[in-house]
Short mmCIF file of C-alpha atoms and ligand atoms in Angstrom, two decimals:
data_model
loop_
_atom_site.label_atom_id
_atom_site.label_comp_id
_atom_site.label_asym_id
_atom_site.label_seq_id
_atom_site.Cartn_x
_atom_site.Cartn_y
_atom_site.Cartn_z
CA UNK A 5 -8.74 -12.17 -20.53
CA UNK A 6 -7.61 -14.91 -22.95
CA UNK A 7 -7.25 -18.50 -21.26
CA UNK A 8 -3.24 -18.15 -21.90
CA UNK A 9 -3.00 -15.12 -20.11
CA UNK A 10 -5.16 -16.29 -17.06
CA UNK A 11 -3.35 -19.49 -16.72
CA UNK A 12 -0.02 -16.66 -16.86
CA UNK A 13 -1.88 -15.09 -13.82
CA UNK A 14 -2.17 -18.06 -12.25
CA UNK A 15 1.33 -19.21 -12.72
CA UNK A 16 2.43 -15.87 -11.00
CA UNK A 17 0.54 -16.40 -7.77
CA UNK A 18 1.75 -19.62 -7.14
CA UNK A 19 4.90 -18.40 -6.43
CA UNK A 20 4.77 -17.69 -2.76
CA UNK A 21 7.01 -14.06 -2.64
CA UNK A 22 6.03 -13.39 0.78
CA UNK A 23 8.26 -10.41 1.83
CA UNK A 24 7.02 -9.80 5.14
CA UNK A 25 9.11 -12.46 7.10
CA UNK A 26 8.79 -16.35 6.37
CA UNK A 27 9.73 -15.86 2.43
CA UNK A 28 12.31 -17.49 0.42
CA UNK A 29 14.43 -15.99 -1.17
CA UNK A 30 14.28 -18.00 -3.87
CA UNK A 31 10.76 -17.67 -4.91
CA UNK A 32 11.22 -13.54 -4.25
CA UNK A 33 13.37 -14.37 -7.25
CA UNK A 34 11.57 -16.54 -9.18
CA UNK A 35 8.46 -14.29 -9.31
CA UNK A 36 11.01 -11.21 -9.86
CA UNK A 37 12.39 -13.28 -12.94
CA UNK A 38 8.66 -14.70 -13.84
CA UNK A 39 7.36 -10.49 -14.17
CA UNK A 40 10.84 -10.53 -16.72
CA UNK A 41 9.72 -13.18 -18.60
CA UNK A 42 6.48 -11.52 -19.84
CA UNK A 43 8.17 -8.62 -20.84
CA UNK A 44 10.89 -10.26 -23.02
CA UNK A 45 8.44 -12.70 -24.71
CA UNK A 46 6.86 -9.35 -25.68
CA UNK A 47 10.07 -8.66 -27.40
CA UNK A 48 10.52 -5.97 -24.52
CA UNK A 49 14.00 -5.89 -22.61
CA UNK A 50 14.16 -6.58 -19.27
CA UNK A 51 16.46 -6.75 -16.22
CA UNK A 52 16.79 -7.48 -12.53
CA UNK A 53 18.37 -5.11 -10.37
CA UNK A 54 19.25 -5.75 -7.04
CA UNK A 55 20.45 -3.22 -4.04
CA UNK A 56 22.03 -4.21 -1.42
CA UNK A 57 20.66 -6.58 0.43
CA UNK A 58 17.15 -5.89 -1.10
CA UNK A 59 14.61 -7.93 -3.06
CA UNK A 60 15.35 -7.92 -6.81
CA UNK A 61 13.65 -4.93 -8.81
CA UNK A 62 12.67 -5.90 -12.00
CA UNK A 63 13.30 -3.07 -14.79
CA UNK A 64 11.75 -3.07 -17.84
CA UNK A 65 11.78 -1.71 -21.29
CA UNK A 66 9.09 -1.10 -24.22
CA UNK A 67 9.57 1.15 -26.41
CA UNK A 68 6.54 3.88 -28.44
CA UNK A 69 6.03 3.29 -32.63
CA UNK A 70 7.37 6.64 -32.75
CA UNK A 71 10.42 8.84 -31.33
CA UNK A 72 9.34 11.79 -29.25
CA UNK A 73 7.32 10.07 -27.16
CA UNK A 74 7.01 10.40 -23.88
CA UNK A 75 8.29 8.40 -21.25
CA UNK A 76 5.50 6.65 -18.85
CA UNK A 77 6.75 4.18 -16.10
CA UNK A 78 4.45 1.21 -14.88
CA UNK A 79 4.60 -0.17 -11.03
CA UNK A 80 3.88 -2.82 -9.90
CA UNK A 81 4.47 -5.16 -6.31
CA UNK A 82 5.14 -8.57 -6.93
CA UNK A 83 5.55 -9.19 -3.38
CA UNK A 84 3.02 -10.13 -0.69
CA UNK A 85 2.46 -10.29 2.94
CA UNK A 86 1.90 -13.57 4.33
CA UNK A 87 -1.04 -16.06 3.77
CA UNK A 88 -1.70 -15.66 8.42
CA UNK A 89 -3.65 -18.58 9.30
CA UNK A 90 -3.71 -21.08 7.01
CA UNK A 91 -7.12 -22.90 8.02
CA UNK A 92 -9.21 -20.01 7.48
CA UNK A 93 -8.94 -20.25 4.28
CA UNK A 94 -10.90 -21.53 2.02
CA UNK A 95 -8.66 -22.83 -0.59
CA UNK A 96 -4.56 -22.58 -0.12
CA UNK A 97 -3.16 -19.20 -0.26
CA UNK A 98 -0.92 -20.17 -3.48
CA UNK A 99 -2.90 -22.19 -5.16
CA UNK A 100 -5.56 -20.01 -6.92
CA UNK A 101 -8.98 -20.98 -6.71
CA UNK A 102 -11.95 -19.10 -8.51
CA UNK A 103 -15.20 -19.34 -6.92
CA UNK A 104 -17.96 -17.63 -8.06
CA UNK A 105 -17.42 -14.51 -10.06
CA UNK A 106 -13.59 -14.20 -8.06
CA UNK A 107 -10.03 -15.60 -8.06
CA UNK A 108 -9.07 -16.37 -4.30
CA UNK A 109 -5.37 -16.70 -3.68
CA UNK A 110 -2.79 -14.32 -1.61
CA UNK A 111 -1.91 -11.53 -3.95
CA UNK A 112 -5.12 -11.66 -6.07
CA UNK A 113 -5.83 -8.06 -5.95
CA UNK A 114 -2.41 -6.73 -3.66
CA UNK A 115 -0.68 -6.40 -6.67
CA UNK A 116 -0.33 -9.33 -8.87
CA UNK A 117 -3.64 -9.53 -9.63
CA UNK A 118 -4.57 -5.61 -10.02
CA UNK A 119 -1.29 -4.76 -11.77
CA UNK A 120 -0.70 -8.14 -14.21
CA UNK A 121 -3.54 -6.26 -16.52
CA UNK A 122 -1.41 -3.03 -16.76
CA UNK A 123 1.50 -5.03 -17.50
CA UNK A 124 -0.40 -7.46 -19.97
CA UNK A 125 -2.29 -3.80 -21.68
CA UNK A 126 1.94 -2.31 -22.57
CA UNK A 127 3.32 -5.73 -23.75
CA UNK A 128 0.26 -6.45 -25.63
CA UNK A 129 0.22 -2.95 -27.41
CA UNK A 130 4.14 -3.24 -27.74
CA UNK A 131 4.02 -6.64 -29.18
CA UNK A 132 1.24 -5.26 -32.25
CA UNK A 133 2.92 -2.53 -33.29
CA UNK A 134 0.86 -0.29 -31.66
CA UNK A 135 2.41 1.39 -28.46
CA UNK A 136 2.01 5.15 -28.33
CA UNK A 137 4.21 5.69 -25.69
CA UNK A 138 8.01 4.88 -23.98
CA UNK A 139 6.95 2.46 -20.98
CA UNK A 140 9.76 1.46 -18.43
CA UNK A 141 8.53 -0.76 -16.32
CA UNK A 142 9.36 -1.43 -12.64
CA UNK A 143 7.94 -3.84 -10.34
CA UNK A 144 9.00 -4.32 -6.64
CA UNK A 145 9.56 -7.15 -4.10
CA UNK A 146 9.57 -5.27 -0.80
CA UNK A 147 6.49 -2.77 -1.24
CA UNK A 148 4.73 -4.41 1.67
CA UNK A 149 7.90 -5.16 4.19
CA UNK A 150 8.71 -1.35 3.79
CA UNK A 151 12.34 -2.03 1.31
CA UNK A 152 14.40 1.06 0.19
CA UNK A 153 15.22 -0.60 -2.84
CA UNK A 154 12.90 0.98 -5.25
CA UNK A 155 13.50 4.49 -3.51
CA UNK A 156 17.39 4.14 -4.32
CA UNK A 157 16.06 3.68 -7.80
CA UNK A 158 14.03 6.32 -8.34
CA UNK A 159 16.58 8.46 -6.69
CA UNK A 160 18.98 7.42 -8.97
CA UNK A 161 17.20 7.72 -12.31
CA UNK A 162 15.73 11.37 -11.22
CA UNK A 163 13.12 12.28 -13.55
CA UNK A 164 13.19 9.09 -15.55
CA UNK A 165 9.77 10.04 -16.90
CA UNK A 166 6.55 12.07 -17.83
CA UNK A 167 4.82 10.40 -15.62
CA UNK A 168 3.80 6.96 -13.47
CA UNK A 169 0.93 4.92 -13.52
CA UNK A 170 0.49 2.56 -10.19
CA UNK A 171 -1.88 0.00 -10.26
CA UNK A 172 -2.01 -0.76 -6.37
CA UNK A 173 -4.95 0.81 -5.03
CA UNK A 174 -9.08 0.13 -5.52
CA UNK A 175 -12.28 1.35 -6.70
CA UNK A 176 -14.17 4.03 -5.44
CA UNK A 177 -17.22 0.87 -5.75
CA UNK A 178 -17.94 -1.86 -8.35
CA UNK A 179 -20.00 0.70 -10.09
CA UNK A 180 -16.97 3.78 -10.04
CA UNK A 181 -13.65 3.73 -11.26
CA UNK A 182 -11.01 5.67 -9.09
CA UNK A 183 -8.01 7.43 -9.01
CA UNK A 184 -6.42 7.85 -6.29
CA UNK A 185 -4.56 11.40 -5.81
CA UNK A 186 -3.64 11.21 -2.27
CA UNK A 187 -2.16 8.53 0.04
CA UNK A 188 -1.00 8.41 3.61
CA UNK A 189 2.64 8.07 4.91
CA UNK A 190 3.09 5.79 7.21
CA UNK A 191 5.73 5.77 10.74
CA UNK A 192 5.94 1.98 11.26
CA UNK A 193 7.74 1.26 14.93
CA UNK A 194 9.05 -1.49 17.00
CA UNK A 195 9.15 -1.08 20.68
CA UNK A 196 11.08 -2.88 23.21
CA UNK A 197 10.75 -2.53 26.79
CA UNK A 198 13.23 -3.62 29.37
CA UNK A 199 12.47 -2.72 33.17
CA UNK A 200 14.50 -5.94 34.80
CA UNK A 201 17.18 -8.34 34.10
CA UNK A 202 14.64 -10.91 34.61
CA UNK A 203 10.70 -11.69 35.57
CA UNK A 204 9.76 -11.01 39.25
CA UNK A 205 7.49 -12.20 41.67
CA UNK A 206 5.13 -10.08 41.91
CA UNK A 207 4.38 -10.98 46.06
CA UNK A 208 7.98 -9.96 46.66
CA UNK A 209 8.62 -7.41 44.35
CA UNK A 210 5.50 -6.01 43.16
CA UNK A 211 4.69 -2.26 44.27
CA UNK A 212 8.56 -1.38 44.35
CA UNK A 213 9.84 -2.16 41.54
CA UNK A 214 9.06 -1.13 37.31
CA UNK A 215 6.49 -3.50 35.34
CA UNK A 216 7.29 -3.22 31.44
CA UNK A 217 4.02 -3.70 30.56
CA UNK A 218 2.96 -0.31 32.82
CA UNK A 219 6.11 1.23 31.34
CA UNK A 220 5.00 0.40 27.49
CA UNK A 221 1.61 1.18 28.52
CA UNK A 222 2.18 4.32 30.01
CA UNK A 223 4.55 5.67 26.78
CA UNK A 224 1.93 4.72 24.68
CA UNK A 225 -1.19 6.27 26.20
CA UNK A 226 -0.10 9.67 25.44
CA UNK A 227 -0.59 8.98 21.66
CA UNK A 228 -3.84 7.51 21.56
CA UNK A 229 -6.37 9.94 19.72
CA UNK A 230 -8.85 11.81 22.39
CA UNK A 231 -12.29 12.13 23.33
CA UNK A 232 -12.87 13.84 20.04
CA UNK A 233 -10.56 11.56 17.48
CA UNK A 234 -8.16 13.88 17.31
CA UNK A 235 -4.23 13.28 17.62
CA UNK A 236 -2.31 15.21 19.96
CA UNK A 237 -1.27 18.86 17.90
CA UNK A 238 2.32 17.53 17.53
CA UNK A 239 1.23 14.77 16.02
CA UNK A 240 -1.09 16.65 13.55
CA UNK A 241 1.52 19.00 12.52
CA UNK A 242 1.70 19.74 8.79
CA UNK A 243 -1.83 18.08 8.05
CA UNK A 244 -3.01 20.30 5.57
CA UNK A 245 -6.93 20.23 5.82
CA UNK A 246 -8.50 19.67 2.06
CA UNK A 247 -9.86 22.51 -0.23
CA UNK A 248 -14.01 23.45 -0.12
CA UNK A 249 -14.13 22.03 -3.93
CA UNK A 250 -12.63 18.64 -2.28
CA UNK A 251 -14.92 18.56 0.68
CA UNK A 252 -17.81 19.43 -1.84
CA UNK A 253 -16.68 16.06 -3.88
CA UNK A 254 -16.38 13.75 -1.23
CA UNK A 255 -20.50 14.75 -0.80
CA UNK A 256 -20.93 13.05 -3.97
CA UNK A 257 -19.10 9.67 -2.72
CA UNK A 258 -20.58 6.85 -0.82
CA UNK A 259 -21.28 8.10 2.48
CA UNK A 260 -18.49 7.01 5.16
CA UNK A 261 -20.84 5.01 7.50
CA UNK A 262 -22.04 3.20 5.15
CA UNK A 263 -18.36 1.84 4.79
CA UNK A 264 -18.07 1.67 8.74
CA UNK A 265 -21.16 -0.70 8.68
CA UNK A 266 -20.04 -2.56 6.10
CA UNK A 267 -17.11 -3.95 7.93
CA UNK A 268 -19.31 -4.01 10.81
CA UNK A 269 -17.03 -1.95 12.85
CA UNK A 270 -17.39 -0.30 15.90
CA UNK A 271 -17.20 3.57 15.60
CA UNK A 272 -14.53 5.82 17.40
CA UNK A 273 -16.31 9.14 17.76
CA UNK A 274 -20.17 9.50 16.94
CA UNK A 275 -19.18 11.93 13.85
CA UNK A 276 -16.74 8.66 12.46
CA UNK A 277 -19.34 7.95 9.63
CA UNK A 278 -19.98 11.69 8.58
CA UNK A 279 -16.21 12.41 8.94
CA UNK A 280 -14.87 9.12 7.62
CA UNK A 281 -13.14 10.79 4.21
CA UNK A 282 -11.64 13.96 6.14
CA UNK A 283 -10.38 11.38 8.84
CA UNK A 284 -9.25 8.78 6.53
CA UNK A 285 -7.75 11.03 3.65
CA UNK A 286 -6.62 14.23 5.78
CA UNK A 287 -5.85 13.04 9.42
CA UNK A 288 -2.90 11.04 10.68
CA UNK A 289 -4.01 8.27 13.41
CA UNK A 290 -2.23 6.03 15.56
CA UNK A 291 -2.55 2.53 16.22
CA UNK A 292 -1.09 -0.12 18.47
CA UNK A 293 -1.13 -3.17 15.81
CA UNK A 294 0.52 -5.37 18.29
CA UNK A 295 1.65 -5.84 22.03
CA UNK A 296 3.20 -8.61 23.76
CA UNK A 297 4.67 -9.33 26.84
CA UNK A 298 4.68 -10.85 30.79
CA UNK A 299 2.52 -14.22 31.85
CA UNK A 300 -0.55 -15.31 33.22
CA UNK A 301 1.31 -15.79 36.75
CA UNK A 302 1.74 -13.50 39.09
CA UNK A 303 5.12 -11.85 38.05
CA UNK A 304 6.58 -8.55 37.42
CA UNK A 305 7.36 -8.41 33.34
CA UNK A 306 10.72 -7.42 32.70
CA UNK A 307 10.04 -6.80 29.32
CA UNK A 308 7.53 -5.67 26.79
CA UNK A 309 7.28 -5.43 23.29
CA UNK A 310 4.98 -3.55 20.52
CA UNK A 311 4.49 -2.68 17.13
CA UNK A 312 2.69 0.87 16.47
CA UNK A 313 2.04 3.06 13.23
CA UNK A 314 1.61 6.20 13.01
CA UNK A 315 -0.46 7.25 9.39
CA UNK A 316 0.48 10.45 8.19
CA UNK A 317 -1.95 12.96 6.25
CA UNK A 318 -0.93 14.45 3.15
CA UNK A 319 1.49 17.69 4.29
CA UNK A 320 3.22 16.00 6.90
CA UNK A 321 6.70 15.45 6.94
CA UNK A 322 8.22 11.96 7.36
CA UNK A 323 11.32 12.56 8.79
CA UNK A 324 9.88 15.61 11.47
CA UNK A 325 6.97 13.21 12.45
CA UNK A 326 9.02 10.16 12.68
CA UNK A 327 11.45 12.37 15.49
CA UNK A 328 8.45 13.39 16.89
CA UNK A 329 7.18 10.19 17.37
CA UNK A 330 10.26 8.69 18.97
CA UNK A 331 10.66 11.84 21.27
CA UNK A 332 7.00 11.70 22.42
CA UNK A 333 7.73 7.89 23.37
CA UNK A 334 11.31 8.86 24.99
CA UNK A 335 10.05 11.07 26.93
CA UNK A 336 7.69 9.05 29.29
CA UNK A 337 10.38 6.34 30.02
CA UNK A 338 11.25 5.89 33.96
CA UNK A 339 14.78 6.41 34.93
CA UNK A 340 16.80 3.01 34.52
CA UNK A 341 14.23 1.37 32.18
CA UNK A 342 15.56 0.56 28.70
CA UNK A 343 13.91 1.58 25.86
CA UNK A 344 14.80 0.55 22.04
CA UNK A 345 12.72 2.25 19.01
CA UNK A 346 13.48 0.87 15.53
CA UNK A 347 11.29 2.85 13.17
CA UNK A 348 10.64 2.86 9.39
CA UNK A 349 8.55 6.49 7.10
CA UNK A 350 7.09 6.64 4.17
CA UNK A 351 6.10 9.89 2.71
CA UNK A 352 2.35 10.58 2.19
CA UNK A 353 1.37 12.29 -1.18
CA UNK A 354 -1.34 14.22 -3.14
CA UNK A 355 -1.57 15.29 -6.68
CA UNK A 356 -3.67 17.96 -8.04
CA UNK A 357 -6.80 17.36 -9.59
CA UNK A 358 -6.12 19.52 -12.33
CA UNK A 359 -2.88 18.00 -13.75
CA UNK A 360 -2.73 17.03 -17.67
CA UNK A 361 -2.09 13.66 -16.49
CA UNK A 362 -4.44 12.86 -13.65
CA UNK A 363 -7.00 14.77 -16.35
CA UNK A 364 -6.27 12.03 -19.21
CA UNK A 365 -6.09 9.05 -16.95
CA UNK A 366 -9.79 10.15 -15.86
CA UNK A 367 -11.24 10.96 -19.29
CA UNK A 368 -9.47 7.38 -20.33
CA UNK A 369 -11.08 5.62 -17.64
CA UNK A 370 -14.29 6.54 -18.49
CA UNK A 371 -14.01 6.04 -21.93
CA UNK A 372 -12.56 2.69 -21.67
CA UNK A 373 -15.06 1.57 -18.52
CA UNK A 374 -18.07 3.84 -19.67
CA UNK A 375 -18.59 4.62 -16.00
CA UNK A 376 -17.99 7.77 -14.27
CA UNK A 377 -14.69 8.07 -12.18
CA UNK A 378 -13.94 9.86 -9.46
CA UNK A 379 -10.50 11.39 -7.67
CA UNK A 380 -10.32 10.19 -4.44
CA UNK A 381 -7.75 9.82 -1.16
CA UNK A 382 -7.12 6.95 0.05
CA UNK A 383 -5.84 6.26 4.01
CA UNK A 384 -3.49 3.50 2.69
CA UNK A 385 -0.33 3.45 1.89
CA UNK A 386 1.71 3.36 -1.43
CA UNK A 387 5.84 4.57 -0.35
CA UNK A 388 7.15 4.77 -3.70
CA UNK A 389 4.43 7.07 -4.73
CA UNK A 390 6.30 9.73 -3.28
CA UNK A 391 9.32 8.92 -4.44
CA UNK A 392 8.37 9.55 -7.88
CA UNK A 393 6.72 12.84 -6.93
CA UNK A 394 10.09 13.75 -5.33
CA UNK A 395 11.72 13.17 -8.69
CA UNK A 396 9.04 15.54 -10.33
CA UNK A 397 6.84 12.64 -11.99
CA UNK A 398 3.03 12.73 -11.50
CA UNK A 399 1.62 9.53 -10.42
CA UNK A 400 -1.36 8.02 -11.30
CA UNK A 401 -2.20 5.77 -8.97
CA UNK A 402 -5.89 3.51 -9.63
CA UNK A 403 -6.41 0.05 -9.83
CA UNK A 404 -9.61 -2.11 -10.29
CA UNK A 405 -9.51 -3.98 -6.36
CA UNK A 406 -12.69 -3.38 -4.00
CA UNK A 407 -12.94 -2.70 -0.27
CA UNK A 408 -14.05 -6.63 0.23
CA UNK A 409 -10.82 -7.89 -1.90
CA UNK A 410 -9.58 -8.84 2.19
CA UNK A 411 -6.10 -7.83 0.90
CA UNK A 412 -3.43 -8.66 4.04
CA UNK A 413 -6.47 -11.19 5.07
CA UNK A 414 -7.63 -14.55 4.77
CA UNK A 415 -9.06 -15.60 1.36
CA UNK A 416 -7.51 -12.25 -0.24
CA UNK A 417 -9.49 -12.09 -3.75
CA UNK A 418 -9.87 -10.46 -7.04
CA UNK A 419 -13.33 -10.11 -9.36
CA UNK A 420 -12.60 -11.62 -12.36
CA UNK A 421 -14.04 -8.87 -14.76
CA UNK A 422 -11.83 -6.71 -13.49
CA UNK A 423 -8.78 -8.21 -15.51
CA UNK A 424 -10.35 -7.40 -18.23
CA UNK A 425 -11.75 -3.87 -16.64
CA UNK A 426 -8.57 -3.22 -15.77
CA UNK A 427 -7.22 -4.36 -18.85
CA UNK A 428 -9.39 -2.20 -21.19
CA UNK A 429 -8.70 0.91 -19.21
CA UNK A 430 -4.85 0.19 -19.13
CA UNK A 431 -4.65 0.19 -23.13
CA UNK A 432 -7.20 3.43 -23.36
CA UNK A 433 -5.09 5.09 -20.64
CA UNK A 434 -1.36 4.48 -22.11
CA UNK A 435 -2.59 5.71 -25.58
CA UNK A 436 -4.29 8.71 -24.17
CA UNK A 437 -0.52 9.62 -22.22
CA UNK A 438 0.76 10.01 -25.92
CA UNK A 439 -0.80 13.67 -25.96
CA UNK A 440 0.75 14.11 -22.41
CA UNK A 441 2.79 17.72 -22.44
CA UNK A 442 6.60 17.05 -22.06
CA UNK A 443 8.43 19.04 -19.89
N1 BES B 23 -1.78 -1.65 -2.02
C1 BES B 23 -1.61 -1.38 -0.62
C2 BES B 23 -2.05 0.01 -0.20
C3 BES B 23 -3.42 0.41 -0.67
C4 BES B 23 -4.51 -0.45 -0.53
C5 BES B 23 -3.60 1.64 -1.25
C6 BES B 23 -5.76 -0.06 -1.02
C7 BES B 23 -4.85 2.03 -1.69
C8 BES B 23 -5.93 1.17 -1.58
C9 BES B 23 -0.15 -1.59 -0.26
O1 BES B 23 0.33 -2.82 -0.75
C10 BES B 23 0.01 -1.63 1.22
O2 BES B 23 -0.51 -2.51 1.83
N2 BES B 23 0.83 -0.73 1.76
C11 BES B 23 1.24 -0.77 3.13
C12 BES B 23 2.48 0.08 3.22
C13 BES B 23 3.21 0.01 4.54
C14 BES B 23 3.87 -1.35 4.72
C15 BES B 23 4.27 1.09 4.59
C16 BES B 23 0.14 -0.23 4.02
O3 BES B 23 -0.61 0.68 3.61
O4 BES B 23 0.01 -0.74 5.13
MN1 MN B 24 -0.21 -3.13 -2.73
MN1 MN B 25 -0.41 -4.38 0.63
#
C-alpha cells in the first residue's frame, strides 16, 4: 500500500470510535465523516445517515463505466470496542504502532484495518476509470455494541443489490484465504437479581432468607452445556447439523485442536479438538461473560448481576431462542425475588457453497492471492449479515485478519501484507462481480 494511503489508515485509527460504552460521540462522528471523505475525494458521493438515536451510517456511492451493471454493496465497521486495560499494551490503543511485520492499534484488523483495503480497491478502480460494477457503500458505527441502525437500513432499501461483500471476518491461516459462508447469531443478556431491599447479615439472616447470588446462580445452572457439551434440546432447537460434503471439507482444514492448543486453552469435552468445527460452526453454546455481585463479608447479597450470551447455530431462530432463553431463566426464580432480563438477537446465517457469487469471490481470491481458498463457518458473529440475506442479497463475507490479530484484546493487530493481500483480492473480486447474474 502506497505511503499516502497508509498514513490514511493511520489517520482513521486514531480516532477513538469506541461504541461499546466510554465513546464520544464526537469522534463516532468524526471517523463516520473521515470513511466519507475517502469516498468523495474519489469523486464518489457520499452521505451520513443517522437513525434515531444511533451512530451515524455512512452511505456511499460509486458508480460502474457502464450502465447495466450490477449493484454490489461494501460493509464495513468503523466502530470498535474499547482499548480494556490500558497498561497491557504495548503501545497506546490509538496511536498506531507497527512492530515487526504488524500494525498494533485498536481496530487494526476489527474492521478498519481489514475493510480500509476493500474500500481503498472501489475508490481506486472508480477514480481510473475502471470500475466494473455499481458499489454502494455502507459502513457502520454500532456493529460491535449490537445498534439497529444498519438493520433499519437494509430494511428500508430491500434488495438494494446483487449482492454484499463484508470484509469483517479472517483467514482460514496465513497460508489460506477464506470465505466465510456461515456465522452465528448471537442472544446477548443482562441479568439483574434482586432478593432484598438491602444486604443482610448473614449470622442473623442467613439460612432463612434468599441470597441473589444462589438465586442468579441457580437460574443460570440450568443452561450450562452437559457432561457431553451439549446444550439443553430447547436450546438446540433449529440447529441444522451440516451436509456429509461439508463435514468431508472441514477434514481438509487445520485440525480443531491444533487451534485449542494454540490459545492454550483448556478443553470442555475430550472430543473438543476433533469436534471443534461442528461445535463452533453448527452448535449454539452458552456462556456467562460476566457476574458480579455481594462482598467479601459475611452478608446476604441482595442483589446480583450478569451478562450471558447465548451463540446461535445456523437454523435457529432469533426471536424463538431469545423467548426461550428468557423463559428458561424465568422459570427458576423464587417467589418474591425480582428478576429483570434486557436482551439483544442477531440472526445467524449460511450461504450456499454453490451460489454464482460465493463461486466468483472464490475463483477471484485465488487468482488475485494465488493461494487456495476455502469456504468456511465461522462461530463469530456478523448481525447485519443477515439482514442482507433477509432482503435477498448474498453476502460474501472474507477478510484478510488471523486468529492471533487479539481483536476485542490488548495489542489488537493487523499483518501488514495483508493491506495489500486484501487489497489485490478486493480489485480481482469487484471486477469478477461484473459477470454476476442479475435477478
Ligand atoms: N468481526 C467480528 C466478528 C468476527 C470475527 C467474525 C472473526 C468472523 C471472524 C465482529 O466485529 C464481532 O466482534 N461481532 C460481535 C457481535 C456481537 C456484538 C453481536 C461478536 O461476534 O461478538
Ligand atoms: Mn468486526
Ligand atoms: Mn468485533
Amino acid at each position: 500500500m502506497e505511503p499516502g494511503r497508509l498514513e490514511e489508515l493511520y489517520d482513521w485509527l486514531r480516532i477513538p470510535s469506541i461504541s461499546t460504552g466510554g465513546g464520544e460521540a464526537s469522534d463516532l462522528l468524526a471517523a463516520a465523516e473521515f470513511a466519507a471523505a475517502i469516498i468523495r475525494r474519489a469523486g464518489g458521493e457520499a452521505e451520513l445517515v443517522t437513525i434515531g438515536a444511533g451512530n451515524p451510517l455512512v452511505i456511499g456511492e460509486l458508480h460502474a463505466i457502464s450502465e447495466g451493471a450490477p449493484t454490489v454493496i461494501i460493509y464495513g465497521h468503523y466502530d470498535v470496542q474499547g482499548p480494556g486495560p490500558l497498561d497491557l499494551w504495548q503501545s497506546p490503543p490509538f496511536e498506531p504502532e507497527v512492530r515487526a511485520d504488524r500494525l498494533y492499534a485498536r481496530g487494526a484488523a476489527d474492521d478498519k484495518g481489514n475493510f480500509y483495503p476493500l474500500l481503498i480497491a472501489a475508490c481506486e478502480l472508480f477514480e481510473s476509470g475502471e470500475l466494473a460494477v455499481n458499489v454502494r457503500v455502507v459502513i457502520e458505527g454500532e456493529e460491535e455494541a449490537g445498534g439497529e441502525s444498519v438493520a433499519a437500513w437494509v430494511k428500508a432499501e430491500g434488495r438494494g443489490a446483487d449482492c454484499a461483500i463484508v470484509f469483517d471476518s479472517a483467514m482460514e491461516d496465513a497460508q489460506t484465504p477464506a470465505i466465510t459462508i456461515g456465522l452465528r447469531g448471537c442472544i446477548s443478556t443482562s441479568i439483574s437479581v434482586k432478593a432484598q431491599p438491602r444486604d443482610l447479615h448473614s449470622g442473623l439472616y442467613g439460612g432463612s432468607v434468599q441470597n441473589a447470588l444462589h438465586v442468579l446462580q441457580q437460574i443460570l445452572t440450568p443452561l450450562l452445556p452437559g457432561d457431553d457439551g451439549n446444550l439443553r434440546a430447547e436450546l438446540r432447537a433449529g440447529a441444522e447439523p451440516p451436509s456429509a460434503a461439508e463435514l468431508e471439507s472441514w477434514q481438509q482444514l487445520r485440525p480443531g485442536q491444533e487451534m485449542l492448543d494454540e490459545v492454550g486453552a483448556t478443553s470442555l469435552t475430550s472430543d473438543s479438538g476433533a469436534d471443534f468445527r461442528r461445535r463452533n460452526g453448527a452448535e449454539p453454546s452458552f456462556e456467562v461473560n460476566w457476574i458480579e455481585g455481594g462482598a467479601a463479608r459475611t452478608v446476604v447479597p441482595a442483589q446480583a448481576r450478569a451478562f450471558v450470551t447465548l451463540r446461535l447455530a445456523p437454523g435457529q431462530d432469533a426471536a424463538a431462542m431469545q423467548a426461550t432463553l428468557e423463559r428458561l431463566l424465568r422459570e427458576r426464580v423464587p417467589d418474591g425475588v425480582q428478576l429483570e432480563i434486557e436482551s439483544h438477537a442477531a440472526t445467524p446465517s449460511l450461504f450456499a457453497a454453490d451460489l454464482p457469487a460465493i463461486q466468483i469471490a472464490r475463483e477471484a481470491i485465488e487468482r488475485a492471492s494465488g493461494m487456495k481458498t476455502a469456504l468456511i463457518r465461522s462461530g463469530g458473529s456478523i448481525p447485519v449479515v443477515a439482514d442482507f440475506a433477509a432482503a435477498g442479497i448474498p453476502v460474501i463475507v472474507s477478510g484478510f485478519g488471523l486468529a492471533d490479530d487479539e481483536i476485542h484484546a490488548p495489542n489488537e493487530s493487523f499483518v501488514l501484507d495483508h493491506l495489500d493481500l486484501g487489497e489485490r483480492c478486493a480489485r480481482e473480486l469487484l471486477q469478477a462481480l461484473a459477470a454476476l447474474p442479475q435477478t
